[in-house]
mmCIF file of C-alpha atoms in Angstrom:
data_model
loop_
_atom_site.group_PDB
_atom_site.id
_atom_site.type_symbol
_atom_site.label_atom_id
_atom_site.label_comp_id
_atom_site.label_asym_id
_atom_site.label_seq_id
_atom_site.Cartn_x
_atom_site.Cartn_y
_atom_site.Cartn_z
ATOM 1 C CA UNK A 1 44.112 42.068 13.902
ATOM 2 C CA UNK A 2 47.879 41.256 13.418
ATOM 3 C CA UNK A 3 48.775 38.450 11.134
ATOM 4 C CA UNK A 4 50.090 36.604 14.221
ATOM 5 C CA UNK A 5 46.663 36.735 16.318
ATOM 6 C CA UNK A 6 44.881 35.950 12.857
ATOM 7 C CA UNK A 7 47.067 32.365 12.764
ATOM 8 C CA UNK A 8 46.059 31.872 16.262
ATOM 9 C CA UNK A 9 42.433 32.164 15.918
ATOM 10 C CA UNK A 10 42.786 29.758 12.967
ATOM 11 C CA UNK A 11 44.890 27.299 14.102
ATOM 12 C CA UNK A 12 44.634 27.331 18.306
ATOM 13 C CA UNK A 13 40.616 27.744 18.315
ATOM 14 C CA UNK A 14 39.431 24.675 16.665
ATOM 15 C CA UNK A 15 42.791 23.012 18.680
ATOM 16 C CA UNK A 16 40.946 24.290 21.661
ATOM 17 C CA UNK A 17 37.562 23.722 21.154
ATOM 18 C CA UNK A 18 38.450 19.785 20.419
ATOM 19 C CA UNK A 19 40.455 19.700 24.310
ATOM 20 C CA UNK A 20 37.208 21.160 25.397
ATOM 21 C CA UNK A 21 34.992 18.648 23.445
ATOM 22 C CA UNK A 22 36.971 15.996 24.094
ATOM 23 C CA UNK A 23 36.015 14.396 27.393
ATOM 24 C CA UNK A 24 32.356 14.527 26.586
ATOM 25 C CA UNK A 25 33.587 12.692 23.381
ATOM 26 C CA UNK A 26 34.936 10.241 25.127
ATOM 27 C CA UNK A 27 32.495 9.597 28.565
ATOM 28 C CA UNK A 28 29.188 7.141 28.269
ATOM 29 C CA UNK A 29 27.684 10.731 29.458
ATOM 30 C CA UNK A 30 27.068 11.713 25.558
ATOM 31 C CA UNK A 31 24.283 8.283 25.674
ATOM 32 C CA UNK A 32 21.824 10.401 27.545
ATOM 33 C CA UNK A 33 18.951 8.640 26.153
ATOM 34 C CA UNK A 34 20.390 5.235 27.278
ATOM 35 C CA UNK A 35 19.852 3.528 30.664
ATOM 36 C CA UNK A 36 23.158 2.240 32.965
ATOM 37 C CA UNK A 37 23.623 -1.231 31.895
ATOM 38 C CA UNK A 38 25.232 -3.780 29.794
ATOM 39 C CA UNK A 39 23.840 -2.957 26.406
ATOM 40 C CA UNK A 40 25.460 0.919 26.702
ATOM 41 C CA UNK A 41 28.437 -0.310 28.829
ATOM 42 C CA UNK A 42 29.173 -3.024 25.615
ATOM 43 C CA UNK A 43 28.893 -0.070 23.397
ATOM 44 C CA UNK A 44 31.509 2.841 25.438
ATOM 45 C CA UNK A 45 33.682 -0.243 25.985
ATOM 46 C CA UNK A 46 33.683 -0.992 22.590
ATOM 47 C CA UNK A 47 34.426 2.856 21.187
ATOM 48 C CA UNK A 48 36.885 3.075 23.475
ATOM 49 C CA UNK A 49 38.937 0.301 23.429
ATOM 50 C CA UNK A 50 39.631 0.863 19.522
ATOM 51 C CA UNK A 51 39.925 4.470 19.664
ATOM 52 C CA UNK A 52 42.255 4.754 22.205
ATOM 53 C CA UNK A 53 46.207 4.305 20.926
ATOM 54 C CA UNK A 54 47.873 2.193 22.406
ATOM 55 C CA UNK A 55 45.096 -0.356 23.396
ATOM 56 C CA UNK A 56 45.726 -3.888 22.232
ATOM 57 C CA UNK A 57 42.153 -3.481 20.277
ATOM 58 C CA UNK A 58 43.052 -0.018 18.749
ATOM 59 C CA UNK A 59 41.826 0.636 15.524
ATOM 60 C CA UNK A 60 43.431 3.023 13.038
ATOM 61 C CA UNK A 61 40.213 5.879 12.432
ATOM 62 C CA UNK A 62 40.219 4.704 8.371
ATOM 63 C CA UNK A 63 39.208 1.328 9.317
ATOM 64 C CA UNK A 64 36.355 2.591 11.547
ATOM 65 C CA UNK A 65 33.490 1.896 9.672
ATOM 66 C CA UNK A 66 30.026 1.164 11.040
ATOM 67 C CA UNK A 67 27.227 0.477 9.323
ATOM 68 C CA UNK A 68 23.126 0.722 10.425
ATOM 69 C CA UNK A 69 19.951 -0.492 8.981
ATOM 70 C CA UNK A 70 17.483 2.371 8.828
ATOM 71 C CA UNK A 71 13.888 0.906 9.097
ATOM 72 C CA UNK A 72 13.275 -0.161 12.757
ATOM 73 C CA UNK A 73 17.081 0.462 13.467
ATOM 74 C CA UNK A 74 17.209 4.322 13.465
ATOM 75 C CA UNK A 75 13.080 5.069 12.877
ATOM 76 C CA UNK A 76 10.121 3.290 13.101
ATOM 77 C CA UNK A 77 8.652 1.167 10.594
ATOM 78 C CA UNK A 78 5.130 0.656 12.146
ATOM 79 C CA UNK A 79 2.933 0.313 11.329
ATOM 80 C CA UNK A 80 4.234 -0.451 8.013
ATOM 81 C CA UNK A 81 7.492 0.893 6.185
ATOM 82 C CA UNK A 82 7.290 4.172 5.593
ATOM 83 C CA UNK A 83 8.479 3.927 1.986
ATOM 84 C CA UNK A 84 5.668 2.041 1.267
ATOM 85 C CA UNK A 85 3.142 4.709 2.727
ATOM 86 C CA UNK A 86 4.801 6.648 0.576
ATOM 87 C CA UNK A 87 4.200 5.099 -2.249
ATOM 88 C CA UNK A 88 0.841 4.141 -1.408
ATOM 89 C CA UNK A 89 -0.236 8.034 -1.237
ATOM 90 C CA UNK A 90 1.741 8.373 -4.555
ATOM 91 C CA UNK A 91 -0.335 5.713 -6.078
ATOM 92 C CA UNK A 92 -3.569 7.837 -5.180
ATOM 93 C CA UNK A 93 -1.776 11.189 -6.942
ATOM 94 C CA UNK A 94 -1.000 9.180 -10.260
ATOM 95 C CA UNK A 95 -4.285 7.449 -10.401
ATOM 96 C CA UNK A 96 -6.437 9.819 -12.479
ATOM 97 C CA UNK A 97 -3.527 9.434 -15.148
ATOM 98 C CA UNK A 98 -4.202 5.259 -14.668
ATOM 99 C CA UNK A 99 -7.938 4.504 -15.545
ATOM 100 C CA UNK A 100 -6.544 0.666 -15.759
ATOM 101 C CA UNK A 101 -5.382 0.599 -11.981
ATOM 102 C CA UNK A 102 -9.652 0.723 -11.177
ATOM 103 C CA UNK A 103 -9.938 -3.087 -12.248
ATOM 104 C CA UNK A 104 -6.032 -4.464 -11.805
ATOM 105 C CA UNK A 105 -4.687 -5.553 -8.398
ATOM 106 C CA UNK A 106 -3.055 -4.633 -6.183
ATOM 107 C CA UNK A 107 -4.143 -0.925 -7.205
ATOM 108 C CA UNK A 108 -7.954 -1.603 -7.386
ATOM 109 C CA UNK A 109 -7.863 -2.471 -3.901
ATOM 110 C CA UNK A 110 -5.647 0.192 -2.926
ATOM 111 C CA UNK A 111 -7.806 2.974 -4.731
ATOM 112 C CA UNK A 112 -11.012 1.418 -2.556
ATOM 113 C CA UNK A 113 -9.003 1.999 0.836
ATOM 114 C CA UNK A 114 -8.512 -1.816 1.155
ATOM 115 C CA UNK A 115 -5.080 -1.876 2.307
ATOM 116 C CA UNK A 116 -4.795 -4.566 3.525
ATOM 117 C CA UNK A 117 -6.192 -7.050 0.434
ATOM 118 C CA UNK A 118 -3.834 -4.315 -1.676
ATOM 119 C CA UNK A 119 -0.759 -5.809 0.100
ATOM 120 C CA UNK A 120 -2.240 -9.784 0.098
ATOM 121 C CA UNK A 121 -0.206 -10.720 -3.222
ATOM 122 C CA UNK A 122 2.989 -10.439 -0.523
ATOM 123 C CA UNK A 123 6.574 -9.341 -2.213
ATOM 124 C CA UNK A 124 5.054 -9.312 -5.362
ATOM 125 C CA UNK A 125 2.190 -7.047 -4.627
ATOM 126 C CA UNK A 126 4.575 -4.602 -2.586
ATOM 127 C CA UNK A 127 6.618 -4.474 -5.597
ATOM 128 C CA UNK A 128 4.172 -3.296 -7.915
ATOM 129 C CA UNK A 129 3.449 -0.545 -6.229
ATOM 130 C CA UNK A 130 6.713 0.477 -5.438
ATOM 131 C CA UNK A 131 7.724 0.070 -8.842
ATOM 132 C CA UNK A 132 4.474 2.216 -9.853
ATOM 133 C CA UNK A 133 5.527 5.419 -7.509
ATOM 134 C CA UNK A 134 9.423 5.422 -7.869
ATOM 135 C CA UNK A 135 9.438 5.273 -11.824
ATOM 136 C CA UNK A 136 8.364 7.687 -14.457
ATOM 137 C CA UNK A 137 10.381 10.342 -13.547
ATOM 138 C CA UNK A 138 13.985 11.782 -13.195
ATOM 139 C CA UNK A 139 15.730 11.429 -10.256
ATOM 140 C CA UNK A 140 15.440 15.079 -9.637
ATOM 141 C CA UNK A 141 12.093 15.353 -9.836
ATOM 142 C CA UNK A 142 11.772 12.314 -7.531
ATOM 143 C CA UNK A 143 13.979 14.181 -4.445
ATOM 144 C CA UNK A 144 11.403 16.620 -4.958
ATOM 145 C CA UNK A 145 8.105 14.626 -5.217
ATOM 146 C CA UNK A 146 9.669 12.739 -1.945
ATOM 147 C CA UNK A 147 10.579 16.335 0.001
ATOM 148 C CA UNK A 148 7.085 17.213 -0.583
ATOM 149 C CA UNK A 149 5.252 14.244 1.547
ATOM 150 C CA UNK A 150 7.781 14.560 4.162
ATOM 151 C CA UNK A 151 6.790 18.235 4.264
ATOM 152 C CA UNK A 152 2.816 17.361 5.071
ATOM 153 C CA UNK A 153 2.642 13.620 5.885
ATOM 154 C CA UNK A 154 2.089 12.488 9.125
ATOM 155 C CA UNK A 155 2.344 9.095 10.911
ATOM 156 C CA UNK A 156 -0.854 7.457 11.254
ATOM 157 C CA UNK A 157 -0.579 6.997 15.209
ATOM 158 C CA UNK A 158 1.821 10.252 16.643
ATOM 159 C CA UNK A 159 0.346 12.489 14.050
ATOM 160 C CA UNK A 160 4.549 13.400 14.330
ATOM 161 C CA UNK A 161 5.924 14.146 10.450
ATOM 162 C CA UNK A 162 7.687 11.103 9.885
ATOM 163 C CA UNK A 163 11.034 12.879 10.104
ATOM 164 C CA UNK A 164 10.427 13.146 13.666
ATOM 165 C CA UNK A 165 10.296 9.346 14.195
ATOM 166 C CA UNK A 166 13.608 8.797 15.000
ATOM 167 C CA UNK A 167 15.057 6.761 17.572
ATOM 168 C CA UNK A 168 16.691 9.796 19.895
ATOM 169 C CA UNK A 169 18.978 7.065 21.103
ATOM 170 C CA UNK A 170 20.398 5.789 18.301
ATOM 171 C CA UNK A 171 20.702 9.202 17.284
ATOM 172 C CA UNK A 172 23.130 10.170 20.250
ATOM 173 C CA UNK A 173 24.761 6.702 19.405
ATOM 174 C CA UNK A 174 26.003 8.210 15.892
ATOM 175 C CA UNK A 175 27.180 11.326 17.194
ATOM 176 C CA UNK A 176 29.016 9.239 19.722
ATOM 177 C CA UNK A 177 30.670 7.225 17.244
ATOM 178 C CA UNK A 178 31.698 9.652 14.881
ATOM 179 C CA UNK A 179 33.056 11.789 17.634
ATOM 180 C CA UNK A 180 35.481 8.910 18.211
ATOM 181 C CA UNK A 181 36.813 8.733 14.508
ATOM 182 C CA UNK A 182 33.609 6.415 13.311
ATOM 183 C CA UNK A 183 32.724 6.684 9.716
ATOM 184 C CA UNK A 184 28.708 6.128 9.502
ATOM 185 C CA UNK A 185 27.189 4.686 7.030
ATOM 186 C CA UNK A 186 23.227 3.372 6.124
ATOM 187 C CA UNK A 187 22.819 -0.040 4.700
ATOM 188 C CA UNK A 188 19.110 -0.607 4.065
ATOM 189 C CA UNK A 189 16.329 -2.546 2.670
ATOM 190 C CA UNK A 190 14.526 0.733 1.428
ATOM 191 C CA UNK A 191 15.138 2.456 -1.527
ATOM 192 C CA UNK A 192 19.006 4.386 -2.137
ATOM 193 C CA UNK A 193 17.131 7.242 -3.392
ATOM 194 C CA UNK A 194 14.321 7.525 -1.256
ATOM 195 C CA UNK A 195 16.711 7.605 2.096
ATOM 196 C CA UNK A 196 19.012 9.531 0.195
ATOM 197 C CA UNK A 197 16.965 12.503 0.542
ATOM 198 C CA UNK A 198 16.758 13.284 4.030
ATOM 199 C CA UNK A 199 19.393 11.328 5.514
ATOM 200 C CA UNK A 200 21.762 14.053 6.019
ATOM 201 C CA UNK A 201 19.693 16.691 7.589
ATOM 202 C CA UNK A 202 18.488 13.896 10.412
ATOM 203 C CA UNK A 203 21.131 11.548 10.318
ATOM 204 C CA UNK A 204 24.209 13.459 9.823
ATOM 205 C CA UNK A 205 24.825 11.403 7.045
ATOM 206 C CA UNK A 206 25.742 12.350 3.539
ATOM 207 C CA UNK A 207 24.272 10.934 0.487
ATOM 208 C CA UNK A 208 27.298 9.480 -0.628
ATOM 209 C CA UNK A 209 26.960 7.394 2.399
ATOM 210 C CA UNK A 210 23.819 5.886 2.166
ATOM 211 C CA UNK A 211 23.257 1.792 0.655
ATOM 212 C CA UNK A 212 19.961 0.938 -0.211
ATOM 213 C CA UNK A 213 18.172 -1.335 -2.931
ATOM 214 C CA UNK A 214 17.672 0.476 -5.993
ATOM 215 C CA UNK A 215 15.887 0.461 -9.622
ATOM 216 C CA UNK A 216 17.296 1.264 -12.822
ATOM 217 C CA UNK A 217 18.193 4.117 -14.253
ATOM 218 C CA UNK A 218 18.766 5.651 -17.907
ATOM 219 C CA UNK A 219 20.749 8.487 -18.705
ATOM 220 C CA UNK A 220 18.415 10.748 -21.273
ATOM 221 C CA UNK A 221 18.374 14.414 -23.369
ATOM 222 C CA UNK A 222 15.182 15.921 -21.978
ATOM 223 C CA UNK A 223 14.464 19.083 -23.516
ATOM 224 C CA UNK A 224 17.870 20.818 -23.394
ATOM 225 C CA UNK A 225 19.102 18.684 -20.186
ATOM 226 C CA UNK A 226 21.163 15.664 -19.062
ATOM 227 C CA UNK A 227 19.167 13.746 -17.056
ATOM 228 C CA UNK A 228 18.738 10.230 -15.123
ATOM 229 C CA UNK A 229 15.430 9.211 -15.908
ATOM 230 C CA UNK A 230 14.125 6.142 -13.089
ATOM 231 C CA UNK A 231 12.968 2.851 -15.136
ATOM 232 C CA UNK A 232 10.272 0.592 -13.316
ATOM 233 C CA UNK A 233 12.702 -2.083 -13.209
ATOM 234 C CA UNK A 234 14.547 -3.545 -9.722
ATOM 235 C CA UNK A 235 18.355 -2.952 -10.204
ATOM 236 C CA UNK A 236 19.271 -4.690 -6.708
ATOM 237 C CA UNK A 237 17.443 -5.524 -3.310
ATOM 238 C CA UNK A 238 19.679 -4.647 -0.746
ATOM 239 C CA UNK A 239 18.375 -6.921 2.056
ATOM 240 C CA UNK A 240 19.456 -9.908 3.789
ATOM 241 C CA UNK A 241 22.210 -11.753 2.083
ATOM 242 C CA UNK A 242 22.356 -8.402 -0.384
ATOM 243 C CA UNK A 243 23.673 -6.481 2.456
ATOM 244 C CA UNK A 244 27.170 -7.531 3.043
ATOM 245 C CA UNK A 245 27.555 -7.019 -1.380
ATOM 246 C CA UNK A 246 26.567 -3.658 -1.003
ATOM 247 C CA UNK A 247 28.555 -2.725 1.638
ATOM 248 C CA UNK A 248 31.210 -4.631 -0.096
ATOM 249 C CA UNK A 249 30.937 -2.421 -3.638
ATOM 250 C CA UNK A 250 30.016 0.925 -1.951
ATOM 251 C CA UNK A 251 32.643 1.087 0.918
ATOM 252 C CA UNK A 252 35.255 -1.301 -0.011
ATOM 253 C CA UNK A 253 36.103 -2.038 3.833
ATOM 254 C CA UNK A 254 34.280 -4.657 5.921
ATOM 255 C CA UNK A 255 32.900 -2.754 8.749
ATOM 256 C CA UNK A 256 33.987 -3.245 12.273
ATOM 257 C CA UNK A 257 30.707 -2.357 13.938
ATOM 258 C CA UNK A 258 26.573 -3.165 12.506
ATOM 259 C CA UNK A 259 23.987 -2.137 13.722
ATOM 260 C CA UNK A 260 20.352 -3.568 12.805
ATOM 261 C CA UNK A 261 16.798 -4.580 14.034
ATOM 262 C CA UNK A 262 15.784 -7.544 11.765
ATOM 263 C CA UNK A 263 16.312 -10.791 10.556
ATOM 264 C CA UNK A 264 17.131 -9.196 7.177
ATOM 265 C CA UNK A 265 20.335 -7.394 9.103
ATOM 266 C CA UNK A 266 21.131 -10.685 10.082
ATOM 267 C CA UNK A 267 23.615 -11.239 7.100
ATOM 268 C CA UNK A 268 25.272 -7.788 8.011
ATOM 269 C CA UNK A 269 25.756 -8.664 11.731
ATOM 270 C CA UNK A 270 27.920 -11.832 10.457
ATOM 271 C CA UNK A 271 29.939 -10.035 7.981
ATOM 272 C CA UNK A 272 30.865 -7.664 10.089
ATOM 273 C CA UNK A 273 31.181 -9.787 13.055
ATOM 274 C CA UNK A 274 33.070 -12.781 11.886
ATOM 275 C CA UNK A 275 35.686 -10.407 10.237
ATOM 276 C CA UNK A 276 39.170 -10.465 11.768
ATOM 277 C CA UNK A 277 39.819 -7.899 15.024
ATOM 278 C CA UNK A 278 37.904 -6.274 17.152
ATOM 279 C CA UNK A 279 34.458 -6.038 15.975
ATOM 280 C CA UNK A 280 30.756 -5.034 17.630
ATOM 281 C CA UNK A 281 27.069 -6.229 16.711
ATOM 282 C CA UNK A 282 23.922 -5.234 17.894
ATOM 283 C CA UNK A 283 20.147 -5.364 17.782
ATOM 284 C CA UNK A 284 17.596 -3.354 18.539
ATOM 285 C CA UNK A 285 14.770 -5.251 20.023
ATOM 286 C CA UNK A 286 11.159 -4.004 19.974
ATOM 287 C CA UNK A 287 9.791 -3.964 23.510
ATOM 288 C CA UNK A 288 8.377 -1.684 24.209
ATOM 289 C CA UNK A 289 4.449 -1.516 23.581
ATOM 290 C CA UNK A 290 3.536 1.549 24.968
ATOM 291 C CA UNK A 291 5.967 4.115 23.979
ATOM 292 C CA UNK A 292 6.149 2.306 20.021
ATOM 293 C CA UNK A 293 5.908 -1.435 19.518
ATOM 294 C CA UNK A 294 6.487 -4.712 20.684
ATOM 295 C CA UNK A 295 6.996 -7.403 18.177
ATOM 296 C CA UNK A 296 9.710 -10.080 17.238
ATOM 297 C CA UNK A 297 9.902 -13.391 15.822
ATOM 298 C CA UNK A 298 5.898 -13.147 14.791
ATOM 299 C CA UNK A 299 5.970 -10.323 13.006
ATOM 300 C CA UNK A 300 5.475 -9.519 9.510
ATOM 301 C CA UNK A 301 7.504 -6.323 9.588
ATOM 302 C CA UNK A 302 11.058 -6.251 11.103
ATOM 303 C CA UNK A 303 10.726 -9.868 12.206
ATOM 304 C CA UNK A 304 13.776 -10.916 14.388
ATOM 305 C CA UNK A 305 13.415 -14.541 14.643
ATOM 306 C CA UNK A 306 16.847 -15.867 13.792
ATOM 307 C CA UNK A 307 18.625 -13.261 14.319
ATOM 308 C CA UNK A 308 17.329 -13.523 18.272
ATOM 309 C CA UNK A 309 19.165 -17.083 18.002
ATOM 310 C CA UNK A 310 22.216 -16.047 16.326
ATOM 311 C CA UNK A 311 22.659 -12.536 18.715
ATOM 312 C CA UNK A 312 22.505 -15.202 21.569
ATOM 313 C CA UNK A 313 24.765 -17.845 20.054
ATOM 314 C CA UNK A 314 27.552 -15.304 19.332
ATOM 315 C CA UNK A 315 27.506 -12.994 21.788
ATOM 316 C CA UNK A 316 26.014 -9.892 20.472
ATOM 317 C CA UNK A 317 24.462 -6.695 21.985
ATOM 318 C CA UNK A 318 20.857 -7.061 22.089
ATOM 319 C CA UNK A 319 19.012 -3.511 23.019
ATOM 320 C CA UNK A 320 15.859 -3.997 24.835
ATOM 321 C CA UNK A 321 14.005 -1.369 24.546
ATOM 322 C CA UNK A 322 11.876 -0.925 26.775
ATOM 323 C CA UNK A 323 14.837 -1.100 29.708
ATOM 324 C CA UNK A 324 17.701 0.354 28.058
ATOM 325 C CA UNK A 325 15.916 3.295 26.468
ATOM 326 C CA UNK A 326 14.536 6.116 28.898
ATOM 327 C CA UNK A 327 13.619 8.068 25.894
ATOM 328 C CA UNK A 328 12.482 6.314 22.282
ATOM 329 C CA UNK A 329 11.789 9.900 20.463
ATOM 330 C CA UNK A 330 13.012 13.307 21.227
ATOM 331 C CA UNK A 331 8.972 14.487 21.300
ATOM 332 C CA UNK A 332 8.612 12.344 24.276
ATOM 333 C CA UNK A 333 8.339 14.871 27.510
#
């Protein structure tokens, strides 16, 4: 090959594979999951009127920055968060190595396959065991510990591995906007280094992109090693009014677009909406009963009470999903 045709397959290929890419890039077509109607229409007309120079709401691709909760948003969290089945299995491993969790709540109650009194104390109960399954260790040797359920746990109802419960729609949604110069970024409740892990293989999004609520950390000598050893102490909760300080330290921009499911996204969704420009909010409303869940303003997980009130008050895109999605999870025939 001549130096000449070497430059041209370098430089006119990729030129030429974006012309071909482009249109699909740029057409509602890429929502294939998504229904006709106003909650996908809001979202194309959105994408493109800041992506396209020369509009009046055209948006420079730095300042492109949208953000989505993960629980409920982009996977299911019934019929409880998955972080905390996680840690409730984890609690099982560790107990032989905790004689004391047999007579101390919430892990006595746990250990008997009462769940549901394990959980009773509320936040404070949750906590606990959180606390109990995410510390102890390094951080290394948590991304491993957490690879290893995804590998053989299943969800309770789809028997599907948990990586599999992911909205398909919401999916295409983030390969639409980063197609059109988006810059996608997670800002959830669950924990920074739990998400962290497989976020980029089903996401598309890096590590370095993810927000989440965290616990502290201590930089030790173990053996002959540097390592970051994870303290059973909360560092920060990133939910609800925690959200828009997050995205404020990690990103540095306010974003232009949010994307949640809950009342504790409902902080987010103002930030980002009541910034100056053009700007885009939506929620994901649980619907649909059959194919996942229906549940709202009564719910104990992902309520959307107020945030119901405030989508309607300001003009937000609400996603039902039962008519706007004709596909929840790629498993579906």
């Amino acid at each position: 090959m001549t130096v000449l045709a070497r430059a041209a397959s370098r430089y006119l290929l990729p030129l030429f594979l974006l012309m071909a890419i482009a249109p699909s890039a740029q057409g509602a077509e890429v929502l294939a999951s998504w229904n006709e109607g106003e909650a996908k229409q809001s979202i194309v007309r959105f994408v493109e009127s800041v992506s396209k120079e020369g509009s009046a709401d055209f948006v420079p691709v730095p300042e492109r920055i949208a953000v989505f909760d993960n629980d409920g948003t982009l996977w299911g969290e019934q019929p409880m968060y998955f972080q905390l089945l996680f840690a409730l299995d984890r609690v099982k491993a560790l107990a032989p190595q905790h004689p004391e969790w047999n007579t101390q709540d919430p892990f006595a109650s746990l250990l008997k396959g009462d769940v549901k009194a394990a959980l009773a104390g509320g936040e404070h109960a949750i906590l606990e065991v959180v606390m109990a399954a995410h510390s102890g260790m390094t951080t290394d040797e948590f991304e491993k510990i957490v690879r290893d359920w995804f590998a053989s746990a299943k969800h309770p109802k789809t028997g599907k591995p948990y990586t599999e419960m992911i909205y398909q729609p919401m999916l295409e949604l983030l390969d639409y906007l980063r197609a059109n110069g988006f810059k996608t970024f997670i800002a959830s409740g669950g924990g920074i280094e739990f998400v962290r892990v497989f976020s980029e293989q089903v996401y598309g999004i890096p590590p370095e992109q993810v927000i989440g609520s965290s616990g502290k950390m201590k930089f030790e000598l173990k053996g002959d090693q540097m390592v970051l050893n994870k303290l059973p102490e909360v560092d920060f909760i990133d939910d609800k009014a925690g959200k828009p300080v997050a995205i404020q330290k990690h990103i540095g921009r306010r974003p232009i677009a949010a994307f949640g499911n809950s009342d504790g996204d409902l902080q987010m969704l103002q930030w980002t909406c009541s910034g100056p420009g053009p700007h885009f909010c939506l929620y994901v409303h649980h619907t649909d009963g059959e194919r996942e869940w229906a549940y709202d303003r009564q719910s104990s997980i992902g309520r959307l009470d107020k945030g119901l009130d405030a989508a309607a008050d300001s003009g937000w895109t609400v996603v039902d999903m039962e008519k706007d999605w004709n596909r929840v999870f790629a498993f579906e025939k």
